[in-house]
Amino acid sequence: MTHIVNASGRKYNKITSMGNSCFHCGLAVNNHNRIQANIDQSPQDFCCAGCASVCQTIHQSGLGAFYQQQTSSVLPAVELEYPLEFYDAPAFQQPFLEVADEGEKIITLISDTIHCAACVWLIERAIGSLEGVNWVRANLTDKRIRISWRDDEIQLSVIMQRLADLGYGAMPYEQNIAEAIANKANKSMLYKIGFAAFTMMNLLWISIAMYTGASDGKYHQYFQWLGFALATPTLFYSGLGFLTSAYNGIKNGLMNMDVPISIGALTTYFYSVYVLLGYSAKGEVYFDTVVNFIFVILIGRYLESSAKKSSLSASSSLQQLQPKVALVINNGEELITPISAIAVDDRVLIKPGERIPVDGRVIVGTSETDESLLSGESRSVSKQVNDEVFAGSVNGQGALEIQVTSTLKQSALGKIVSLVESTQHNKSSVVCSIDKIIPYFVGVTIFLATATFIYWYPDDFDLALLSATSVLIITCPCAFGLATPMSIAVASAAAVKEKMLIKNSDVLEVLDQVDWVVFDKTGTLTLGEFELTQIESDRSDLLQIMASIEKRSEHPLAKAIVANNTQAFLPVSEFNSIPGQGVQATVAQQQYKVGRLSFVLDDHPMDENLLRKSQAIEQQGASCIWCADQANILGFVALADQVKADAKSVISQLHALGKQVSILSGDSQTVTQQVAKSLGIRHVIAQALPEDKANYIKQLQQDGAQVLMVGDGVNDAPALVQANASMAIGSGSDVSVNHADVVLLKSTLSPILSMINLAKRTNQTIKQNIIFALMYNAFMVPLAMMAKVTPLFAAIVMPISSLVVIGNATRLRKKQNKLYKK
């Protein structure tokens, strides 16, 4: 017996006795590679020291249940691509990190060694158990791992090393890597289809010969053996994916669709072998049937995969709009630099007509940019020094030199891509319910096939076998399983093209039931682009004081005050914002309040003449922002806003759809009522604090209403959360966007109608798909049980049913009804 010590210092025993398979990965163990280690105080055989090390790591972490979840072989420990210290370097992390809360980091990794549901289970539990990790989400479909962690408690290098120890070589996700993995799988599928096509064509010639007289000749058995020689590699090479998936499913008690397909293929194949070996005098071989339906099912799977890919390509198409390289100016030289290598504060040259690669601030030059990708507005936006530019927009006729303010993942385009991908990873409640039903569906399929075989067996064994096989193949839960997720995924992709980002897929179901729409006023029904129309005060420095304080606020009214200030900003301290009321701060050792009259009034004496002027201004639809110090009310500024051009049309169409509409604003009663009157809105709530807005929506819900809230500011966040469905104008504050179910990138209101219409069409499509799936099975299964359907016909019809569902869902990508398009 030989002792072996691996790189981690653990000692193993290499022995020379014979054995079966590796306890960890399932590969063959022989007298040349066997290593033995104690697992839970019992000696186990391994094929290498790496497998033994990984297995001990899993058990020592309390994750031994992995081996009950495991569905196929696992890999030994792998080496990381880069030295550990690279992963903790800010320069390495920066291009891949997503925007998160302070102290939190989020990264997406990709690993081509994720191969089954057990891998997902192990990764989520092993990494999720590390102290400092907030959450882990592994996805089997696209082999991505999203991880959130607190950088002050755990380093990325520790997470990467743990993944490597478990056998999962991961690296930060980049689109080209994902494409390489997808292309590899696609190529493998095409090889299998090609081989199956080759054997199928040859078997067709053999079948023709048999049916035209060779079945009674001296070459009869020769042709049967030739069929066996062609069918065997087809089943165990081209059909290996079905067999492996079925075995893994049965091993873990998970009945997937490949179980009945594999049972049907294997039963037909081994019965044909039984006949071939002479154990049945009257039976026929069905090697051609096995090959034919494997080929047809592979074609169906390939077409299904292609249809899914084309329907779910929204995030990929967005990523492709970002240049791969940019011209970075370094010491006066222009260097062609990959986007991933560009850092914050780098200087980048944007030539005329080029697409802007990163978010930045203009430091040299003037131009116009087309930001329609992000805003949905086709008009050009003028850019000069200190203006912001955004990744994905197109530069006009002038050259710009910009200073980078955010890199790939943190850019506006990166955030949109992240939102789209997150939506595609989330499952709606309907999808979760269907996922639970499908295993029982497959179980019923096997029961019906068994009953069919038992029924026909006394009459004809061959007929019983083929009929049972037809039942196994034709009964398809795939169409049923795709009915909802495919429709939601296509709808999400269609919404992206209309500049609408769906963050919560459940909103599609809820929007179709909404009967009450509540709007915020400022920035939602109005443009939020205020013009200073009047200053009423005895103080010449009123605007300077107010602008100095409001500079720290993000409210549209505050931005308008700041933009109209022509004097130097004063130092400000002790700034405090009271949502729905105003702000207060200290300027030159004097405390000031800026905001609504009730907020600044306190016990100060009120100038009646000043009050009458403000009331007259508000009657005209303008807003008055007051300012007071500790002793007196200093005056107010009047700011006029304009109602959005399509607001009245949208409100009218909502009324025509039978929906009640409310306006919910923190502005004064007079101003809010004026806007409501111009738009034909009867329900008006003014001077509402954030909690008042949430309580109003709660009251509507208690009265039985399904409420949609549309807002754009910090004050709207509680109401957005309370509502059954919520939308945020993308140009609004990040707080409201974070709490909304749908983010509207356009500043207009017509996308609200588009979204409601899309939700209605999506729910109709889901119902159509589910009805079709049920009718398909209700019609085809009895035919198969009545021996009216052959296995080959079943193999043709089964993937067609899935393609019909996918095709019906794909119709959602078509342009929506013109009534809802603006």
PDB file of N, CA and C in Angstrom, residues 146-210:
ATOM      1  N   ARG A 146     -24.784  34.022 -10.063  1.00  0.00           N
ATOM      2  CA  ARG A 146     -24.819  35.404  -9.547  1.00  0.00           C
ATOM      3  C   ARG A 146     -24.595  35.365  -8.043  1.00  0.00           C
ATOM      4  N   ILE A 147     -23.633  36.155  -7.578  1.00  0.00           N
ATOM      5  CA  ILE A 147     -23.253  36.134  -6.163  1.00  0.00           C
ATOM      6  C   ILE A 147     -23.256  37.554  -5.614  1.00  0.00           C
ATOM      7  N   SER A 148     -23.841  37.706  -4.433  1.00  0.00           N
ATOM      8  CA  SER A 148     -23.800  38.976  -3.708  1.00  0.00           C
ATOM      9  C   SER A 148     -23.056  38.754  -2.393  1.00  0.00           C
ATOM     10  N   TRP A 149     -22.078  39.625  -2.110  1.00  0.00           N
ATOM     11  CA  TRP A 149     -21.310  39.459  -0.879  1.00  0.00           C
ATOM     12  C   TRP A 149     -20.919  40.815  -0.300  1.00  0.00           C
ATOM     13  N   ARG A 150     -20.551  40.800   0.972  1.00  0.00           N
ATOM     14  CA  ARG A 150     -20.099  42.010   1.671  1.00  0.00           C
ATOM     15  C   ARG A 150     -18.580  41.997   1.688  1.00  0.00           C
ATOM     16  N   ASP A 151     -17.998  42.971   1.041  1.00  0.00           N
ATOM     17  CA  ASP A 151     -16.560  42.960   0.810  1.00  0.00           C
ATOM     18  C   ASP A 151     -15.750  43.117   2.086  1.00  0.00           C
ATOM     19  N   ASP A 152     -16.361  43.661   3.141  1.00  0.00           N
ATOM     20  CA  ASP A 152     -15.621  43.828   4.388  1.00  0.00           C
ATOM     21  C   ASP A 152     -15.597  42.545   5.221  1.00  0.00           C
ATOM     22  N   GLU A 153     -16.367  41.520   4.784  1.00  0.00           N
ATOM     23  CA  GLU A 153     -16.422  40.271   5.532  1.00  0.00           C
ATOM     24  C   GLU A 153     -15.800  39.091   4.780  1.00  0.00           C
ATOM     25  N   ILE A 154     -15.820  39.130   3.453  1.00  0.00           N
ATOM     26  CA  ILE A 154     -15.261  38.029   2.665  1.00  0.00           C
ATOM     27  C   ILE A 154     -14.756  38.580   1.343  1.00  0.00           C
ATOM     28  N   GLN A 155     -13.657  38.019   0.856  1.00  0.00           N
ATOM     29  CA  GLN A 155     -13.082  38.457  -0.407  1.00  0.00           C
ATOM     30  C   GLN A 155     -13.543  37.555  -1.546  1.00  0.00           C
ATOM     31  N   LEU A 156     -13.567  38.113  -2.757  1.00  0.00           N
ATOM     32  CA  LEU A 156     -13.961  37.335  -3.928  1.00  0.00           C
ATOM     33  C   LEU A 156     -13.036  36.141  -4.131  1.00  0.00           C
ATOM     34  N   SER A 157     -11.761  36.305  -3.802  1.00  0.00           N
ATOM     35  CA  SER A 157     -10.800  35.207  -3.985  1.00  0.00           C
ATOM     36  C   SER A 157     -11.189  33.987  -3.160  1.00  0.00           C
ATOM     37  N   VAL A 158     -11.744  34.199  -1.971  1.00  0.00           N
ATOM     38  CA  VAL A 158     -12.174  33.087  -1.116  1.00  0.00           C
ATOM     39  C   VAL A 158     -13.329  32.345  -1.777  1.00  0.00           C
ATOM     40  N   ILE A 159     -14.266  33.113  -2.359  1.00  0.00           N
ATOM     41  CA  ILE A 159     -15.412  32.506  -3.043  1.00  0.00           C
ATOM     42  C   ILE A 159     -14.947  31.715  -4.261  1.00  0.00           C
ATOM     43  N   MET A 160     -14.040  32.299  -5.043  1.00  0.00           N
ATOM     44  CA  MET A 160     -13.545  31.628  -6.248  1.00  0.00           C
ATOM     45  C   MET A 160     -12.796  30.351  -5.890  1.00  0.00           C
ATOM     46  N   GLN A 161     -12.014  30.401  -4.807  1.00  0.00           N
ATOM     47  CA  GLN A 161     -11.263  29.225  -4.390  1.00  0.00           C
ATOM     48  C   GLN A 161     -12.201  28.125  -3.918  1.00  0.00           C
ATOM     49  N   ARG A 162     -13.296  28.503  -3.225  1.00  0.00           N
ATOM     50  CA  ARG A 162     -14.248  27.509  -2.759  1.00  0.00           C
ATOM     51  C   ARG A 162     -14.930  26.825  -3.946  1.00  0.00           C
ATOM     52  N   LEU A 163     -15.279  27.620  -4.955  1.00  0.00           N
ATOM     53  CA  LEU A 163     -15.860  27.040  -6.164  1.00  0.00           C
ATOM     54  C   LEU A 163     -14.889  26.075  -6.831  1.00  0.00           C
ATOM     55  N   ALA A 164     -13.625  26.473  -6.914  1.00  0.00           N
ATOM     56  CA  ALA A 164     -12.614  25.619  -7.537  1.00  0.00           C
ATOM     57  C   ALA A 164     -12.429  24.331  -6.742  1.00  0.00           C
ATOM     58  N   ASP A 165     -12.469  24.437  -5.414  1.00  0.00           N
ATOM     59  CA  ASP A 165     -12.325  23.247  -4.568  1.00  0.00           C
ATOM     60  C   ASP A 165     -13.465  22.257  -4.802  1.00  0.00           C
ATOM     61  N   LEU A 166     -14.628  22.787  -5.138  1.00  0.00           N
ATOM     62  CA  LEU A 166     -15.784  21.929  -5.390  1.00  0.00           C
ATOM     63  C   LEU A 166     -15.799  21.374  -6.814  1.00  0.00           C
ATOM     64  N   GLY A 167     -14.862  21.836  -7.635  1.00  0.00           N
ATOM     65  CA  GLY A 167     -14.766  21.333  -9.005  1.00  0.00           C
ATOM     66  C   GLY A 167     -15.398  22.225 -10.049  1.00  0.00           C
ATOM     67  N   TYR A 168     -15.751  23.483  -9.690  1.00  0.00           N
ATOM     68  CA  TYR A 168     -16.398  24.388 -10.630  1.00  0.00           C
ATOM     69  C   TYR A 168     -15.468  25.535 -10.987  1.00  0.00           C
ATOM     70  N   GLY A 169     -14.807  25.408 -12.128  1.00  0.00           N
ATOM     71  CA  GLY A 169     -13.947  26.483 -12.602  1.00  0.00           C
ATOM     72  C   GLY A 169     -14.805  27.604 -13.155  1.00  0.00           C
ATOM     73  N   ALA A 170     -14.835  28.739 -12.485  1.00  0.00           N
ATOM     74  CA  ALA A 170     -15.694  29.855 -12.885  1.00  0.00           C
ATOM     75  C   ALA A 170     -14.848  31.070 -13.209  1.00  0.00           C
ATOM     76  N   MET A 171     -15.403  31.932 -14.026  1.00  0.00           N
ATOM     77  CA  MET A 171     -14.756  33.199 -14.323  1.00  0.00           C
ATOM     78  C   MET A 171     -15.827  34.252 -14.561  1.00  0.00           C
ATOM     79  N   PRO A 172     -15.498  35.535 -14.404  1.00  0.00           N
ATOM     80  CA  PRO A 172     -16.498  36.582 -14.600  1.00  0.00           C
ATOM     81  C   PRO A 172     -17.146  36.478 -15.969  1.00  0.00           C
ATOM     82  N   TYR A 173     -18.460  36.679 -15.977  1.00  0.00           N
ATOM     83  CA  TYR A 173     -19.234  36.493 -17.196  1.00  0.00           C
ATOM     84  C   TYR A 173     -18.946  37.591 -18.209  1.00  0.00           C
ATOM     85  N   GLU A 174     -18.664  37.170 -19.416  1.00  0.00           N
ATOM     86  CA  GLU A 174     -18.590  38.060 -20.560  1.00  0.00           C
ATOM     87  C   GLU A 174     -19.352  37.392 -21.696  1.00  0.00           C
ATOM     88  N   GLN A 175     -19.944  38.206 -22.539  1.00  0.00           N
ATOM     89  CA  GLN A 175     -20.834  37.658 -23.557  1.00  0.00           C
ATOM     90  C   GLN A 175     -20.123  36.681 -24.481  1.00  0.00           C
ATOM     91  N   ASN A 176     -18.853  36.975 -24.842  1.00  0.00           N
ATOM     92  CA  ASN A 176     -18.161  36.097 -25.786  1.00  0.00           C
ATOM     93  C   ASN A 176     -17.935  34.706 -25.202  1.00  0.00           C
ATOM     94  N   ILE A 177     -17.734  34.624 -23.855  1.00  0.00           N
ATOM     95  CA  ILE A 177     -17.560  33.316 -23.213  1.00  0.00           C
ATOM     96  C   ILE A 177     -18.866  32.542 -23.264  1.00  0.00           C
ATOM     97  N   ALA A 178     -19.980  33.230 -22.954  1.00  0.00           N
ATOM     98  CA  ALA A 178     -21.288  32.575 -22.993  1.00  0.00           C
ATOM     99  C   ALA A 178     -21.602  32.080 -24.401  1.00  0.00           C
ATOM    100  N   GLU A 179     -21.253  32.883 -25.399  1.00  0.00           N
ATOM    101  CA  GLU A 179     -21.498  32.477 -26.779  1.00  0.00           C
ATOM    102  C   GLU A 179     -20.671  31.251 -27.143  1.00  0.00           C
ATOM    103  N   ALA A 180     -19.424  31.194 -26.638  1.00  0.00           N
ATOM    104  CA  ALA A 180     -18.567  30.044 -26.931  1.00  0.00           C
ATOM    105  C   ALA A 180     -19.168  28.759 -26.362  1.00  0.00           C
ATOM    106  N   ILE A 181     -19.709  28.836 -25.137  1.00  0.00           N
ATOM    107  CA  ILE A 181     -20.336  27.666 -24.513  1.00  0.00           C
ATOM    108  C   ILE A 181     -21.580  27.244 -25.297  1.00  0.00           C
ATOM    109  N   ALA A 182     -22.401  28.235 -25.677  1.00  0.00           N
ATOM    110  CA  ALA A 182     -23.618  27.934 -26.437  1.00  0.00           C
ATOM    111  C   ALA A 182     -23.273  27.326 -27.794  1.00  0.00           C
ATOM    112  N   ASN A 183     -22.241  27.854 -28.440  1.00  0.00           N
ATOM    113  CA  ASN A 183     -21.833  27.329 -29.742  1.00  0.00           C
ATOM    114  C   ASN A 183     -21.316  25.901 -29.628  1.00  0.00           C
ATOM    115  N   LYS A 184     -20.624  25.603 -28.526  1.00  0.00           N
ATOM    116  CA  LYS A 184     -20.114  24.253 -28.313  1.00  0.00           C
ATOM    117  C   LYS A 184     -21.271  23.254 -28.181  1.00  0.00           C
ATOM    118  N   ALA A 185     -22.283  23.628 -27.387  1.00  0.00           N
ATOM    119  CA  ALA A 185     -23.455  22.751 -27.225  1.00  0.00           C
ATOM    120  C   ALA A 185     -24.221  22.607 -28.528  1.00  0.00           C
ATOM    121  N   ASN A 186     -24.321  23.712 -29.261  1.00  0.00           N
ATOM    122  CA  ASN A 186     -25.028  23.692 -30.537  1.00  0.00           C
ATOM    123  C   ASN A 186     -24.317  22.779 -31.542  1.00  0.00           C
ATOM    124  N   LYS A 187     -22.992  22.847 -31.558  1.00  0.00           N
ATOM    125  CA  LYS A 187     -22.216  22.005 -32.476  1.00  0.00           C
ATOM    126  C   LYS A 187     -22.381  20.531 -32.124  1.00  0.00           C
ATOM    127  N   SER A 188     -22.376  20.220 -30.832  1.00  0.00           N
ATOM    128  CA  SER A 188     -22.558  18.839 -30.399  1.00  0.00           C
ATOM    129  C   SER A 188     -23.925  18.305 -30.830  1.00  0.00           C
ATOM    130  N   MET A 189     -24.954  19.136 -30.689  1.00  0.00           N
ATOM    131  CA  MET A 189     -26.299  18.737 -31.104  1.00  0.00           C
ATOM    132  C   MET A 189     -26.354  18.475 -32.606  1.00  0.00           C
ATOM    133  N   LEU A 190     -25.701  19.320 -33.394  1.00  0.00           N
ATOM    134  CA  LEU A 190     -25.709  19.150 -34.850  1.00  0.00           C
ATOM    135  C   LEU A 190     -24.971  17.878 -35.265  1.00  0.00           C
ATOM    136  N   TYR A 191     -23.883  17.550 -34.571  1.00  0.00           N
ATOM    137  CA  TYR A 191     -23.173  16.297 -34.858  1.00  0.00           C
ATOM    138  C   TYR A 191     -24.101  15.095 -34.636  1.00  0.00           C
ATOM    139  N   LYS A 192     -24.836  15.134 -33.522  1.00  0.00           N
ATOM    140  CA  LYS A 192     -25.745  14.026 -33.212  1.00  0.00           C
ATOM    141  C   LYS A 192     -26.875  13.932 -34.231  1.00  0.00           C
ATOM    142  N   ILE A 193     -27.397  15.077 -34.642  1.00  0.00           N
ATOM    143  CA  ILE A 193     -28.453  15.090 -35.655  1.00  0.00           C
ATOM    144  C   ILE A 193     -27.913  14.553 -36.976  1.00  0.00           C
ATOM    145  N   GLY A 194     -26.703  14.980 -37.332  1.00  0.00           N
ATOM    146  CA  GLY A 194     -26.095  14.520 -38.584  1.00  0.00           C
ATOM    147  C   GLY A 194     -25.890  13.013 -38.606  1.00  0.00           C
ATOM    148  N   PHE A 195     -25.408  12.476 -37.480  1.00  0.00           N
ATOM    149  CA  PHE A 195     -25.188  11.021 -37.408  1.00  0.00           C
ATOM    150  C   PHE A 195     -26.516  10.280 -37.485  1.00  0.00           C
ATOM    151  N   ALA A 196     -27.518  10.777 -36.770  1.00  0.00           N
ATOM    152  CA  ALA A 196     -28.834  10.135 -36.796  1.00  0.00           C
ATOM    153  C   ALA A 196     -29.442  10.207 -38.194  1.00  0.00           C
ATOM    154  N   ALA A 197     -29.223  11.335 -38.893  1.00  0.00           N
ATOM    155  CA  ALA A 197     -29.748  11.475 -40.254  1.00  0.00           C
ATOM    156  C   ALA A 197     -29.086  10.456 -41.188  1.00  0.00           C
ATOM    157  N   PHE A 198     -27.760  10.287 -41.017  1.00  0.00           N
ATOM    158  CA  PHE A 198     -27.026   9.323 -41.852  1.00  0.00           C
ATOM    159  C   PHE A 198     -27.574   7.904 -41.660  1.00  0.00           C
ATOM    160  N   THR A 199     -27.716   7.473 -40.413  1.00  0.00           N
ATOM    161  CA  THR A 199     -28.209   6.109 -40.157  1.00  0.00           C
ATOM    162  C   THR A 199     -29.670   5.960 -40.572  1.00  0.00           C
ATOM    163  N   MET A 200     -30.465   7.038 -40.400  1.00  0.00           N
ATOM    164  CA  MET A 200     -31.871   6.964 -40.779  1.00  0.00           C
ATOM    165  C   MET A 200     -32.012   6.759 -42.286  1.00  0.00           C
ATOM    166  N   MET A 201     -31.234   7.495 -43.079  1.00  0.00           N
ATOM    167  CA  MET A 201     -31.327   7.351 -44.536  1.00  0.00           C
ATOM    168  C   MET A 201     -30.920   5.949 -44.978  1.00  0.00           C
ATOM    169  N   ASN A 202     -29.878   5.400 -44.348  1.00  0.00           N
ATOM    170  CA  ASN A 202     -29.457   4.045 -44.706  1.00  0.00           C
ATOM    171  C   ASN A 202     -30.496   3.012 -44.296  1.00  0.00           C
ATOM    172  N   LEU A 203     -31.118   3.226 -43.126  1.00  0.00           N
ATOM    173  CA  LEU A 203     -32.154   2.295 -42.687  1.00  0.00           C
ATOM    174  C   LEU A 203     -33.403   2.385 -43.560  1.00  0.00           C
ATOM    175  N   LEU A 204     -33.637   3.551 -44.149  1.00  0.00           N
ATOM    176  CA  LEU A 204     -34.775   3.681 -45.056  1.00  0.00           C
ATOM    177  C   LEU A 204     -34.574   2.805 -46.292  1.00  0.00           C
ATOM    178  N   TRP A 205     -33.354   2.780 -46.776  1.00  0.00           N
ATOM    179  CA  TRP A 205     -33.064   1.912 -47.924  1.00  0.00           C
ATOM    180  C   TRP A 205     -33.262   0.435 -47.546  1.00  0.00           C
ATOM    181  N   ILE A 206     -32.811   0.081 -46.358  1.00  0.00           N
ATOM    182  CA  ILE A 206     -32.992  -1.296 -45.888  1.00  0.00           C
ATOM    183  C   ILE A 206     -34.475  -1.623 -45.756  1.00  0.00           C
ATOM    184  N   SER A 207     -35.243  -0.660 -45.209  1.00  0.00           N
ATOM    185  CA  SER A 207     -36.688  -0.868 -45.044  1.00  0.00           C
ATOM    186  C   SER A 207     -37.363  -1.052 -46.398  1.00  0.00           C
ATOM    187  N   ILE A 208     -36.928  -0.243 -47.387  1.00  0.00           N
ATOM    188  CA  ILE A 208     -37.502  -0.376 -48.730  1.00  0.00           C
ATOM    189  C   ILE A 208     -37.233  -1.777 -49.286  1.00  0.00           C
ATOM    190  N   ALA A 209     -35.989  -2.232 -49.082  1.00  0.00           N
ATOM    191  CA  ALA A 209     -35.633  -3.576 -49.563  1.00  0.00           C
ATOM    192  C   ALA A 209     -36.469  -4.649 -48.874  1.00  0.00           C
ATOM    193  N   MET A 210     -36.662  -4.475 -47.564  1.00  0.00           N
ATOM    194  CA  MET A 210     -37.438  -5.468 -46.809  1.00  0.00           C
ATOM    195  C   MET A 210     -38.901  -5.474 -47.254  1.00  0.00           C
TER     196      MET A 210
END
